[in-house]
C-alpha positions as a printed NumPy array, in Angstrom:
array([[148.462,  90.905,  26.281],
       [145.854,  88.945,  28.237],
       [143.156,  90.77 ,  30.171],
       [144.433,  91.729,  33.563],
       [141.927,  93.991,  35.284],
       [139.212,  92.347,  37.395],
       [135.784,  93.962,  37.366],
       [136.078,  95.239,  40.939],
       [139.349,  96.993,  40.2  ],
       [137.905,  98.452,  36.987],
       [134.963,  99.774,  38.996],
       [137.292, 101.464,  41.478],
       [139.474, 102.913,  38.702],
       [136.513, 104.421,  36.868],
       [134.063, 105.263,  39.642],
       [131.401, 103.069,  38.035],
       [129.671, 100.184,  39.723],
       [130.469,  96.587,  38.876],
       [126.798,  96.206,  37.953],
       [127.063,  98.932,  35.283],
       [130.311,  97.494,  33.926],
       [128.76 ,  94.023,  33.839],
       [125.743,  95.407,  31.957],
       [127.913,  97.224,  29.419],
       [129.858,  94.013,  28.93 ],
       [126.693,  91.957,  28.493],
       [125.417,  94.295,  25.767],
       [128.766,  94.306,  23.971],
       [130.158,  97.751,  24.755],
       [133.073,  96.289,  26.704],
       [134.964,  93.077,  26.173],
       [136.066,  90.755,  28.93 ],
       [137.373,  87.254,  29.23 ],
       [136.511,  84.786,  31.922],
       [139.364,  83.678,  34.119],
       [139.604,  80.095,  35.35 ],
       [137.761,  81.228,  38.498],
       [134.926,  82.448,  36.162],
       [135.488,  86.111,  37.099],
       [135.637,  88.674,  34.324],
       [138.992,  90.13 ,  33.384],
       [139.234,  93.291,  31.317],
       [142.028,  94.571,  29.078],
       [144.069,  97.482,  30.379],
       [142.347,  99.891,  27.955],
       [138.925,  99.114,  29.458],
       [139.191, 101.989,  31.954],
       [139.483, 104.442,  29.078],
       [136.547, 102.806,  27.335],
       [134.408, 103.047,  30.476],
       [135.246, 106.736,  30.826],
       [134.458, 107.254,  27.146],
       [131.063, 105.539,  27.475],
       [130.08 , 107.698,  30.432],
       [131.339, 110.878,  28.728],
       [129.394, 110.04 ,  25.567],
       [126.266, 109.433,  27.633],
       [126.673, 112.825,  29.304],
       [126.833, 114.328,  25.799],
       [123.47 , 112.733,  25.024],
       [124.631, 109.698,  23.077],
       [122.541, 106.547,  23.313],
       [124.127, 103.188,  24.057],
       [123.469, 102.177,  20.446],
       [125.32 , 105.255,  19.164],
       [128.171, 104.49 ,  21.548],
       [128.251, 100.879,  20.337],
       [128.587, 102.114,  16.745],
       [131.495, 104.375,  17.707],
       [133.285, 101.594,  19.607],
       [132.71 ,  99.166,  16.725],
       [134.364, 101.579,  14.312],
       [137.266, 102.049,  16.754],
       [137.685,  98.277,  17.224],
       [137.86 ,  97.913,  13.446],
       [140.951, 100.13 ,  13.571],
       [139.288, 103.203,  12.081],
       [138.811, 106.663,  13.521],
       [135.151, 107.341,  14.351],
       [135.599, 111.121,  14.418],
       [133.62 , 111.86 ,  11.244],
       [130.637, 109.91 ,  12.582],
       [130.954, 111.445,  16.038],
       [131.09 , 114.974,  14.623],
       [127.887, 114.351,  12.636],
       [126.214, 112.905,  15.743],
       [127.345, 115.887,  17.84 ],
       [125.853, 118.293,  15.31 ],
       [122.595, 116.31 ,  15.311],
       [122.477, 116.27 ,  19.126],
       [123.132, 120.009,  19.249],
       [120.291, 120.659,  16.792],
       [117.969, 118.498,  18.914],
       [118.947, 120.346,  22.1  ],
       [118.328, 123.672,  20.409],
       [114.889, 122.469,  19.272],
       [114.097, 121.305,  22.801],
       [115.233, 124.647,  24.22 ],
       [112.955, 126.502,  21.796],
       [110.04 , 124.274,  22.823],
       [110.809, 124.843,  26.504],
       [111.017, 128.604,  25.978],
       [107.616, 128.568,  24.252],
       [106.214, 126.512,  27.132],
       [107.698, 128.995,  29.61 ],
       [105.855, 131.842,  27.877],
       [102.571, 129.897,  27.979],
       [102.989, 128.965,  31.639],
       [103.938, 132.502,  32.623],
       [100.786, 133.815,  30.926],
       [ 98.653, 131.266,  32.803],
       [100.329, 132.097,  36.141],
       [ 99.867, 135.806,  35.521],
       [ 96.174, 135.288,  34.722],
       [ 95.751, 132.985,  37.758],
       [ 97.383, 135.578,  40.033],
       [ 95.061, 138.28 ,  38.753],
       [ 92.032, 135.967,  39.171],
       [ 92.567, 134.31 ,  42.58 ],
       [ 88.937, 133.129,  42.885],
       [ 87.628, 132.703,  39.33 ],
       [ 84.296, 131.286,  38.22 ],
       [ 85.324, 127.752,  37.409],
       [ 82.651, 126.128,  35.236],
       [ 85.086, 124.206,  33.072],
       [ 85.556, 120.464,  32.747],
       [ 88.789, 120.738,  34.702],
       [ 90.149, 124.07 ,  35.853],
       [ 89.784, 127.475,  34.286],
       [ 93.482, 128.114,  34.906],
       [ 94.352, 125.428,  32.343],
       [ 91.893, 126.446,  29.651],
       [ 93.234, 127.753,  26.36 ]])
């Protein structure tokens, strides 16, 4: 079945801008053919692919990771094993980031507490006594 969805219609269907869809096409995430009028035409399944790309981005996947998933899918294979491994890796990274943020919160709270109890400190440091170790 030849591509039948123009870029403007695909943008309306998915809530994305034509600029984003054009970019994703240019980097190979989406496929399109040029019509005789030189406009891009997308296959009917492109709307699902656009939604998938945006959903994967919201889950923290990079465009390169998304490209790998779509390449596996286009080869007629299920990418689920790869996606599951990536999800587990992303979750581990988020948990690490949360732990780092919680440690930073503790440090900042200690500095704020000290600053509040010393509203006019002697400040002979190179910068500010509030930021000293």
